[in-house]
PDB file of C-alpha atoms in Angstrom:
ATOM      1  CA  MET K  30       0.011   0.137   0.216  1.00 48.00           C
ATOM      2  CA  SER K  31       1.767   3.345  -1.037  1.00 56.00           C
ATOM      3  CA  ARG K  32       2.141   5.856   1.960  1.00 74.00           C
ATOM      4  CA  TRP K  33       0.086   8.424   0.980  1.00 83.00           C
ATOM      5  CA  ALA K  34       0.731  12.210   2.449  1.00 87.00           C
ATOM      6  CA  VAL K  35      -1.846  13.874   4.610  1.00 90.00           C
ATOM      7  CA  LEU K  36      -4.490  15.448   2.608  1.00 90.00           C
ATOM      8  CA  PRO K  37      -4.681  19.517   3.321  1.00 89.00           C
ATOM      9  CA  ALA K  38      -6.860  20.222   6.515  1.00 88.00           C
ATOM     10  CA  GLU K  39      -8.976  23.047   4.565  1.00 89.00           C
ATOM     11  CA  LEU K  40      -9.975  20.101   2.313  1.00 89.00           C
ATOM     12  CA  ASP K  41     -13.894  19.932   1.503  1.00 92.00           C
ATOM     13  CA  PRO K  42     -15.309  16.239   3.328  1.00 93.00           C
ATOM     14  CA  ARG K  43     -17.080  15.766  -0.054  1.00 93.00           C
ATOM     15  CA  VAL K  44     -13.396  16.769  -2.461  1.00 91.00           C
ATOM     16  CA  ARG K  45     -11.576  14.445   0.633  1.00 92.00           C
ATOM     17  CA  GLN K  46     -14.215  11.326  -0.086  1.00 92.00           C
ATOM     18  CA  LEU K  47     -13.255  11.637  -3.574  1.00 92.00           C
ATOM     19  CA  VAL K  48      -9.385  11.698  -3.763  1.00 92.00           C
ATOM     20  CA  VAL K  49      -9.554   8.818  -0.888  1.00 91.00           C
ATOM     21  CA  ARG K  50     -11.326   6.791  -3.576  1.00 89.00           C
ATOM     22  CA  LEU K  51      -8.727   7.512  -6.351  1.00 93.00           C
ATOM     23  CA  ARG K  52      -6.122   7.071  -4.390  1.00 92.00           C
ATOM     24  CA  ARG K  53      -7.481   3.523  -3.316  1.00 91.00           C
ATOM     25  CA  LEU K  54      -8.127   2.709  -7.096  1.00 90.00           C
ATOM     26  CA  LYS K  55      -4.834   3.879  -7.874  1.00 89.00           C
ATOM     27  CA  ASP K  56      -3.236   1.529  -5.392  1.00 90.00           C
ATOM     28  CA  HIS K  57      -5.212  -1.386  -6.377  1.00 89.00           C
ATOM     29  CA  SER K  58      -4.277  -0.840  -9.976  1.00 89.00           C
ATOM     30  CA  GLY K  59      -0.652  -1.335  -8.962  1.00 90.00           C
ATOM     31  CA  LEU K  60       0.613   1.742 -11.232  1.00 91.00           C
ATOM     32  CA  SER K  61       2.813   4.627 -10.615  1.00 92.00           C
ATOM     33  CA  LEU K  62       2.107   7.756 -11.093  1.00 90.00           C
ATOM     34  CA  ARG K  63       3.849   7.502 -14.722  1.00 92.00           C
ATOM     35  CA  GLN K  64       2.117   4.521 -15.693  1.00 93.00           C
ATOM     36  CA  LEU K  65      -0.645   5.457 -14.409  1.00 89.00           C
ATOM     37  CA  GLY K  66      -0.142   8.887 -17.206  1.00 90.00           C
ATOM     38  CA  ALA K  67       1.082   6.483 -19.462  1.00 91.00           C
ATOM     39  CA  ARG K  68      -2.209   4.865 -19.488  1.00 91.00           C
ATOM     40  CA  THR K  69      -4.047   8.257 -19.471  1.00 90.00           C
ATOM     41  CA  GLU K  70      -4.576  11.313 -21.282  1.00 87.00           C
ATOM     42  CA  TYR K  71      -2.787  13.120 -18.054  1.00 93.00           C
ATOM     43  CA  SER K  72       0.648  13.837 -16.889  1.00 94.00           C
ATOM     44  CA  PRO K  73       2.243  11.941 -13.657  1.00 93.00           C
ATOM     45  CA  LYS K  74       2.336  15.713 -12.559  1.00 93.00           C
ATOM     46  CA  SER K  75      -1.194  15.994 -12.874  1.00 93.00           C
ATOM     47  CA  TRP K  76      -2.237  12.822 -11.537  1.00 92.00           C
ATOM     48  CA  GLU K  77       0.548  14.057  -8.457  1.00 92.00           C
ATOM     49  CA  ARG K  78      -1.931  17.049  -7.959  1.00 93.00           C
ATOM     50  CA  TYR K  79      -5.156  15.245  -8.017  1.00 91.00           C
ATOM     51  CA  LEU K  80      -3.905  12.659  -5.893  1.00 93.00           C
ATOM     52  CA  GLY K  81      -2.800  14.698  -3.402  1.00 90.00           C
ATOM     53  CA  GLY K  82      -5.940  17.290  -3.188  1.00 88.00           C
ATOM     54  CA  ARG K  83      -4.684  20.297  -4.551  1.00 91.00           C
ATOM     55  CA  SER K  84      -6.512  19.657  -8.254  1.00 90.00           C
ATOM     56  CA  LEU K  85      -9.988  18.744  -8.499  1.00 92.00           C
ATOM     57  CA  ALA K  86      -9.431  15.365 -10.742  1.00 92.00           C
ATOM     58  CA  PRO K  87     -11.659  16.117 -14.386  1.00 94.00           C
ATOM     59  CA  ARG K  88     -14.529  13.822 -14.812  1.00 93.00           C
ATOM     60  CA  GLU K  89     -13.048  12.023 -17.993  1.00 94.00           C
ATOM     61  CA  ALA K  90      -9.534  11.621 -15.660  1.00 92.00           C
ATOM     62  CA  VAL K  91     -12.124  10.157 -12.806  1.00 92.00           C
ATOM     63  CA  GLU K  92     -13.407   7.513 -15.375  1.00 91.00           C
ATOM     64  CA  ALA K  93     -10.336   6.699 -16.442  1.00 91.00           C
ATOM     65  CA  LEU K  94      -8.682   5.404 -13.470  1.00 91.00           C
ATOM     66  CA  ALA K  95     -12.172   3.847 -12.923  1.00 90.00           C
ATOM     67  CA  ARG K  96     -12.041   1.527 -15.563  1.00 90.00           C
ATOM     68  CA  ILE K  97      -7.898   0.775 -14.956  1.00 90.00           C
ATOM     69  CA  GLY K  98      -9.175   0.130 -11.724  1.00 86.00           C
ATOM     70  CA  GLY K  99     -12.177  -2.372 -12.559  1.00 88.00           C
ATOM     71  CA  GLU K 100     -14.397  -0.552 -11.146  1.00 87.00           C
ATOM     72  CA  ASP K 101     -17.808   0.820 -12.752  1.00 87.00           C
ATOM     73  CA  PRO K 102     -17.560   4.320 -12.700  1.00 88.00           C
ATOM     74  CA  THR K 103     -21.178   5.329 -11.947  1.00 91.00           C
ATOM     75  CA  ARG K 104     -20.953   5.578  -8.369  1.00 84.00           C
ATOM     76  CA  LEU K 105     -17.511   7.376  -9.003  1.00 86.00           C
ATOM     77  CA  LEU K 106     -18.621  10.048 -11.185  1.00 91.00           C
ATOM     78  CA  ALA K 107     -21.655  10.490  -8.896  1.00 89.00           C
ATOM     79  CA  LEU K 108     -19.142  11.166  -6.294  1.00 88.00           C
ATOM     80  CA  HIS K 109     -17.394  13.775  -8.665  1.00 92.00           C
ATOM     81  CA  GLU K 110     -20.024  15.673  -9.195  1.00 91.00           C
ATOM     82  CA  VAL K 111     -20.651  16.279  -5.376  1.00 89.00           C
ATOM     83  CA  ALA K 112     -17.363  17.369  -5.024  1.00 90.00           C
ATOM     84  CA  ALA K 113     -17.305  19.201  -8.051  1.00 89.00           C
ATOM     85  CA  GLU K 114     -19.844  21.588  -6.577  1.00 88.00           C
ATOM     86  CA  ALA K 115     -18.220  21.711  -3.983  1.00 86.00           C
ATOM     87  CA  TRP K 116     -14.838  22.682  -5.246  1.00 88.00           C
ATOM     88  CA  ALA K 117     -16.601  25.385  -7.123  1.00 84.00           C
ATOM     89  CA  ARG K 118     -17.982  26.848  -4.359  1.00 82.00           C
ATOM     90  CA  ARG K 119     -14.458  27.060  -2.197  1.00 75.00           C
ATOM     91  CA  ARG K 120     -13.122  29.062  -5.156  1.00 64.00           C
ATOM     92  CA  GLY K 121     -16.162  31.114  -5.654  1.00 61.00           C
ATOM     93  CA  ASP K 122     -16.492  30.081  -9.002  1.00 51.00           C
ATOM     94  CA  VAL K 123     -20.058  30.755 -10.775  1.00 45.00           C
ATOM     95  CA  THR K 124     -22.477  27.939 -10.488  1.00 48.00           C
ATOM     96  CA  VAL K 125     -26.039  27.423 -12.364  1.00 40.00           C
ATOM     97  CA  ALA K 126     -27.650  28.672  -9.395  1.00 44.00           C
ATOM     98  CA  ASP K 127     -25.647  31.589  -9.331  1.00 44.00           C
ATOM     99  CA  VAL K 128     -26.534  32.283 -13.324  1.00 37.00           C
ATOM    100  CA  TYR K 129     -30.472  31.506 -12.609  1.00 39.00           C
ATOM    101  CA  PRO K 130     -31.086  32.248  -9.373  1.00 45.00           C
ATOM    102  CA  PRO K 131     -34.802  30.768  -8.331  1.00 48.00           C
ATOM    103  CA  PRO K 132     -37.690  33.618  -8.824  1.00 48.00           C
ATOM    104  CA  VAL K 133     -38.214  35.640  -5.360  1.00 46.00           C
ATOM    105  CA  PRO K 134     -41.997  36.113  -4.685  1.00 48.00           C
ATOM    106  CA  GLU K 135     -43.113  39.381  -4.852  1.00 46.00           C
ATOM    107  CA  PRO K 136     -43.686  40.832  -1.213  1.00 47.00           C
ATOM    108  CA  THR K 137     -47.293  40.605   0.012  1.00 47.00           C
ATOM    109  CA  ALA K 138     -48.692  44.435   0.245  1.00 45.00           C
ATOM    110  CA  THR K 139     -49.110  45.547   4.172  1.00 45.00           C
ATOM    111  CA  ALA K 140     -51.924  47.903   5.071  1.00 42.00           C
ATOM    112  CA  PRO K 141     -49.961  50.614   5.691  1.00 42.00           C
ATOM    113  CA  GLU K 142     -48.889  50.416   2.294  1.00 43.00           C
ATOM    114  CA  VAL K 143     -52.276  49.853   0.172  1.00 38.00           C
ATOM    115  CA  LEU K 144     -53.343  53.152   1.881  1.00 38.00           C
ATOM    116  CA  SER K 145     -49.537  54.898   1.442  1.00 40.00           C
ATOM    117  CA  ALA K 146     -49.756  57.470  -1.727  1.00 39.00           C
ATOM    118  CA  GLU K 147     -46.217  58.019  -1.705  1.00 38.00           C
ATOM    119  CA  VAL K 148     -45.608  53.475  -1.802  1.00 38.00           C
ATOM    120  CA  ASN K 149     -48.672  52.900  -3.800  1.00 41.00           C
ATOM    121  CA  GLY K 150     -49.308  55.839  -5.791  1.00 46.00           C
ATOM    122  CA  PRO K 151     -53.071  57.945  -5.303  1.00 45.00           C
ATOM    123  CA  ARG K 152     -55.317  56.526  -2.710  1.00 45.00           C
ATOM    124  CA  LEU K 153     -58.178  55.030  -3.846  1.00 42.00           C
ATOM    125  CA  PRO K 154     -61.459  56.835  -3.361  1.00 47.00           C
ATOM    126  CA  GLY K 155     -63.517  55.906  -0.075  1.00 48.00           C
ATOM    127  CA  GLY K 156     -60.208  54.354   1.861  1.00 50.00           C
ATOM    128  CA  SER K 157     -59.960  56.644   4.775  1.00 53.00           C
ATOM    129  CA  LEU K 158     -63.852  56.430   5.194  1.00 58.00           C
ATOM    130  CA  LEU K 159     -63.509  52.534   5.067  1.00 58.00           C
ATOM    131  CA  VAL K 160     -60.622  52.905   7.391  1.00 55.00           C
ATOM    132  CA  ALA K 161     -63.076  55.107  10.006  1.00 61.00           C
ATOM    133  CA  LEU K 162     -65.861  52.810   9.609  1.00 68.00           C
ATOM    134  CA  VAL K 163     -63.697  49.640  10.830  1.00 63.00           C
ATOM    135  CA  ALA K 164     -61.837  51.392  13.543  1.00 66.00           C
ATOM    136  CA  GLY K 165     -65.153  52.678  14.974  1.00 72.00           C
ATOM    137  CA  ALA K 166     -66.786  49.320  14.845  1.00 71.00           C
ATOM    138  CA  VAL K 167     -64.137  48.093  17.193  1.00 66.00           C
ATOM    139  CA  ALA K 168     -64.419  50.787  19.344  1.00 70.00           C
ATOM    140  CA  LEU K 169     -67.839  49.654  19.495  1.00 76.00           C
ATOM    141  CA  VAL K 170     -67.475  46.223  20.455  1.00 66.00           C
ATOM    142  CA  LEU K 171     -64.852  47.116  22.783  1.00 70.00           C
ATOM    143  CA  ALA K 172     -66.837  49.403  24.827  1.00 69.00           C
ATOM    144  CA  LEU K 173     -70.141  46.775  24.532  1.00 72.00           C
ATOM    145  CA  SER K 174     -67.837  44.008  26.279  1.00 66.00           C
ATOM    146  CA  THR K 175     -66.763  46.635  28.849  1.00 64.00           C
ATOM    147  CA  ALA K 176     -70.350  47.363  29.826  1.00 64.00           C
ATOM    148  CA  VAL K 177     -71.149  43.624  30.401  1.00 55.00           C
ATOM    149  CA  LEU K 178     -68.700  42.578  32.109  1.00 58.00           C
ATOM    150  CA  LEU K 179     -69.326  45.773  34.897  1.00 55.00           C
ATOM    151  CA  VAL K 180     -72.733  44.757  34.662  1.00 49.00           C
ATOM    152  CA  VAL K 181     -71.836  40.520  35.674  1.00 46.00           C
ATOM    153  CA  ARG K 182     -69.485  41.808  38.196  1.00 54.00           C
ATOM    154  CA  LEU K 183     -72.102  44.131  40.248  1.00 52.00           C
ATOM    155  CA  GLY K 184     -74.502  41.756  39.831  1.00 53.00           C
ATOM    156  CA  GLY K 185     -72.441  39.703  41.569  1.00 49.00           C
ATOM    157  CA  GLY K 186     -72.621  36.614  38.854  1.00 46.00           C
ATOM    158  CA  GLU K 187     -70.230  34.935  36.927  1.00 45.00           C
ATOM    159  CA  PRO K 188     -69.742  35.164  33.273  1.00 41.00           C
ATOM    160  CA  GLU K 189     -70.342  31.819  31.404  1.00 43.00           C
ATOM    161  CA  GLU K 190     -67.482  29.060  31.060  1.00 43.00           C
ATOM    162  CA  THR K 191     -66.429  29.242  27.960  1.00 42.00           C
ATOM    163  CA  ALA K 192     -64.841  26.141  26.383  1.00 41.00           C
ATOM    164  CA  ASP K 193     -61.307  25.789  26.643  1.00 45.00           C
ATOM    165  CA  PRO K 194     -59.581  26.646  23.681  1.00 42.00           C
ATOM    166  CA  VAL K 195     -57.907  23.813  21.344  1.00 42.00           C
ATOM    167  CA  ALA K 196     -54.449  24.048  23.269  1.00 43.00           C
ATOM    168  CA  ALA K 197     -51.840  24.777  20.042  1.00 41.00           C
ATOM    169  CA  PRO K 198     -50.186  21.212  19.017  1.00 42.00           C
ATOM    170  CA  ALA K 199     -46.687  20.874  20.535  1.00 45.00           C
ATOM    171  CA  MET K 200     -43.396  21.675  18.006  1.00 43.00           C
ATOM    172  CA  PRO K 201     -40.987  18.617  17.258  1.00 42.00           C
ATOM    173  CA  THR K 202     -37.940  19.154  19.325  1.00 45.00           C
ATOM    174  CA  SER K 203     -35.427  17.897  16.983  1.00 43.00           C
ATOM    175  CA  SER K 204     -32.831  15.576  18.734  1.00 51.00           C
ATOM    176  CA  ALA K 205     -30.375  13.304  17.450  1.00 50.00           C
ATOM    177  CA  PRO K 206     -31.315   9.461  17.375  1.00 63.00           C
ATOM    178  CA  PRO K 207     -30.362   7.667  20.766  1.00 81.00           C
ATOM    179  CA  TYR K 208     -27.655   4.942  19.842  1.00 94.00           C
ATOM    180  CA  ALA K 209     -26.038   2.159  21.997  1.00 94.00           C
ATOM    181  CA  CYS K 210     -23.334   0.389  21.414  1.00 96.00           C
ATOM    182  CA  ARG K 211     -24.533  -3.540  22.198  1.00 95.00           C
ATOM    183  CA  VAL K 212     -20.556  -5.166  21.024  1.00 94.00           C
ATOM    184  CA  GLU K 213     -20.256  -8.387  19.998  1.00 95.00           C
ATOM    185  CA  ARG K 214     -18.093 -10.889  17.801  1.00 95.00           C
ATOM    186  CA  ILE K 215     -19.989 -12.315  15.479  1.00 94.00           C
ATOM    187  CA  ASP K 216     -17.564 -14.465  12.675  1.00 93.00           C
ATOM    188  CA  GLY K 217     -14.230 -13.296  13.847  1.00 93.00           C
ATOM    189  CA  ARG K 218     -15.239  -9.406  13.423  1.00 95.00           C
ATOM    190  CA  TRP K 219     -16.924  -6.718  16.008  1.00 95.00           C
ATOM    191  CA  TYR K 220     -20.200  -5.504  15.653  1.00 97.00           C
ATOM    192  CA  ALA K 221     -21.996  -2.843  17.695  1.00 96.00           C
ATOM    193  CA  GLY K 222     -25.112  -3.199  16.543  1.00 95.00           C
ATOM    194  CA  ASN K 223     -25.970   0.085  14.815  1.00 95.00           C
ATOM    195  CA  SER K 224     -25.012  -0.653  10.847  1.00 95.00           C
ATOM    196  CA  ARG K 225     -22.962  -4.020  10.070  1.00 94.00           C
ATOM    197  CA  THR K 226     -21.560  -2.454   6.288  1.00 95.00           C
ATOM    198  CA  ARG K 227     -17.486  -2.859   6.094  1.00 93.00           C
ATOM    199  CA  ASP K 228     -17.262  -0.645   2.871  1.00 93.00           C
ATOM    200  CA  ALA K 229     -19.607   2.736   3.567  1.00 93.00           C
ATOM    201  CA  VAL K 230     -17.662   5.865   3.162  1.00 94.00           C
ATOM    202  CA  VAL K 231     -18.328   8.323   6.218  1.00 94.00           C
ATOM    203  CA  ALA K 232     -16.396  11.082   7.087  1.00 94.00           C
ATOM    204  CA  TYR K 233     -16.612  14.753   8.663  1.00 93.00           C
ATOM    205  CA  GLY K 234     -19.745  16.277   8.991  1.00 91.00           C
ATOM    206  CA  HIS K 235     -21.573  12.813   7.924  1.00 94.00           C
ATOM    207  CA  ALA K 236     -24.292  11.562  10.457  1.00 93.00           C
ATOM    208  CA  GLY K 237     -26.017   8.491  10.977  1.00 94.00           C
ATOM    209  CA  PRO K 238     -26.134   4.882  11.893  1.00 96.00           C
ATOM    210  CA  GLU K 239     -22.945   3.724  10.162  1.00 96.00           C
ATOM    211  CA  VAL K 240     -21.399   6.924  12.126  1.00 96.00           C
ATOM    212  CA  ALA K 241     -22.451   5.487  15.722  1.00 96.00           C
ATOM    213  CA  GLU K 242     -21.079   2.399  14.358  1.00 95.00           C
ATOM    214  CA  ALA K 243     -17.787   3.706  14.201  1.00 96.00           C
ATOM    215  CA  GLN K 244     -17.864   5.345  17.245  1.00 96.00           C
ATOM    216  CA  CYS K 245     -18.488   2.566  19.418  1.00 97.00           C
ATOM    217  CA  LEU K 246     -15.688   0.393  17.885  1.00 96.00           C
ATOM    218  CA  LEU K 247     -13.836   3.284  18.318  1.00 97.00           C
ATOM    219  CA  ARG K 248     -14.713   3.274  22.031  1.00 95.00           C
ATOM    220  CA  ARG K 249     -14.304  -0.440  22.441  1.00 95.00           C
ATOM    221  CA  ALA K 250     -10.786   0.027  20.831  1.00 95.00           C
ATOM    222  CA  GLY K 251      -9.912   2.207  23.716  1.00 95.00           C
ATOM    223  CA  ILE K 252      -9.843   5.618  21.706  1.00 96.00           C
ATOM    224  CA  SER K 253     -12.586   8.478  22.826  1.00 95.00           C
ATOM    225  CA  PRO K 254     -15.149   9.665  19.625  1.00 94.00           C
ATOM    226  CA  GLY K 255     -16.866  12.020  22.175  1.00 90.00           C
ATOM    227  CA  GLY K 256     -20.319  10.966  22.551  1.00 90.00           C
ATOM    228  CA  ILE K 257     -22.275   7.897  20.586  1.00 95.00           C
ATOM    229  CA  ASP K 258     -24.407  10.400  19.135  1.00 95.00           C
ATOM    230  CA  GLY K 259     -24.298   9.036  15.064  1.00 94.00           C
ATOM    231  CA  ILE K 260     -22.565  12.565  14.806  1.00 96.00           C
ATOM    232  CA  PHE K 261     -19.111  12.795  12.804  1.00 93.00           C
ATOM    233  CA  GLY K 262     -17.813  16.050  14.191  1.00 93.00           C
ATOM    234  CA  PRO K 263     -14.200  16.668  15.146  1.00 93.00           C
ATOM    235  CA  VAL K 264     -13.414  14.787  18.004  1.00 95.00           C
ATOM    236  CA  THR K 265     -14.720  11.562  16.056  1.00 96.00           C
ATOM    237  CA  GLU K 266     -12.421  12.408  13.312  1.00 95.00           C
ATOM    238  CA  GLY K 267      -9.381  12.849  15.262  1.00 95.00           C
ATOM    239  CA  ALA K 268     -10.531   9.459  17.598  1.00 96.00           C
ATOM    240  CA  VAL K 269     -10.376   8.175  13.258  1.00 96.00           C
ATOM    241  CA  ARG K 270      -6.816   9.522  12.782  1.00 96.00           C
ATOM    242  CA  GLN K 271      -5.462   7.774  15.695  1.00 96.00           C
ATOM    243  CA  LEU K 272      -6.988   4.501  14.835  1.00 96.00           C
ATOM    244  CA  GLN K 273      -5.449   4.393  11.442  1.00 95.00           C
ATOM    245  CA  LYS K 274      -2.155   5.433  12.350  1.00 96.00           C
ATOM    246  CA  ARG K 275      -2.339   2.665  15.094  1.00 95.00           C
ATOM    247  CA  ALA K 276      -3.093   0.421  12.120  1.00 95.00           C
ATOM    248  CA  GLY K 277      -0.709   1.706   9.450  1.00 95.00           C
ATOM    249  CA  LEU K 278      -2.967   2.759   7.246  1.00 94.00           C
ATOM    250  CA  VAL K 279      -3.415   6.361   5.767  1.00 93.00           C
ATOM    251  CA  VAL K 280      -4.342   8.762   8.352  1.00 94.00           C
ATOM    252  CA  ASP K 281      -7.125  10.745   6.273  1.00 93.00           C
ATOM    253  CA  GLY K 282      -9.990  10.570   9.032  1.00 93.00           C
ATOM    254  CA  ILE K 283     -12.296   8.772   7.045  1.00 95.00           C
ATOM    255  CA  VAL K 284     -13.981   5.358   7.638  1.00 95.00           C
ATOM    256  CA  GLY K 285     -13.551   3.449   4.577  1.00 94.00           C
ATOM    257  CA  PRO K 286     -13.188  -0.299   3.515  1.00 95.00           C
ATOM    258  CA  HIS K 287      -9.807  -0.410   4.917  1.00 95.00           C
ATOM    259  CA  THR K 288     -10.718   1.450   8.534  1.00 96.00           C
ATOM    260  CA  TRP K 289     -13.812  -0.399   9.211  1.00 95.00           C
ATOM    261  CA  LYS K 290     -11.474  -3.944   8.575  1.00 95.00           C
ATOM    262  CA  ALA K 291      -9.399  -2.423  11.388  1.00 95.00           C
ATOM    263  CA  LEU K 292     -12.366  -1.624  13.175  1.00 96.00           C
ATOM    264  CA  ARG K 293     -14.053  -4.756  12.998  1.00 96.00           C
ATOM    265  CA  ARG K 294     -10.985  -7.225  13.535  1.00 92.00           C
TER     266      ARG K 294
END
């Protein structure tokens, strides 16, 4: 296995995931950078930049490496599409959404805007009269309500009970799903009861049962990933790096097939 240099810390996790997959394909092919350049339309220097995370590999280069490594390029090209968008945003490039932004709905006119001649032009005939009538009706209702309340209190009676207001439904609170570590050894491998995957790629910013499974197995290995919350944060990434260094793997903080193998053995 090649001893790859550590990827730049500022590299977006989606780009990092693509680069790690490309490195593994290159290792699997057994080709040197010079041989890889001879088999594709890209120079060894270009492949050095692509696999070092300093440049984003073109779509054609990704497809060529997938075919050399004997892998179906469909999934790899999907990763490349996500990585390309993240790379463009990091560089501040113009995206399709920037060129064709979604239409912004016009704001609904408020009452003051409707009545304001400065905002909406001349006032409609009878507008002031309508406002005065509405205000008078509201004042009359308030006066009648006050009078009825005084009569009830002076008469010693109690106002009729009204129906209980319908309670507003409680808004659901968002919280991370609870995960537990039920570690057991099955067929010579360790499992924690959250996921049985051995090849899913999870990295910084990911969340779900695969992350919780990795956290439980890190804790079993004596490395604290923080809480078992299924969220791949900086503490979990640091724990993955410790495990990879201990196992002699590429230290990139990403859990892939090789890291899963180290976690489960």
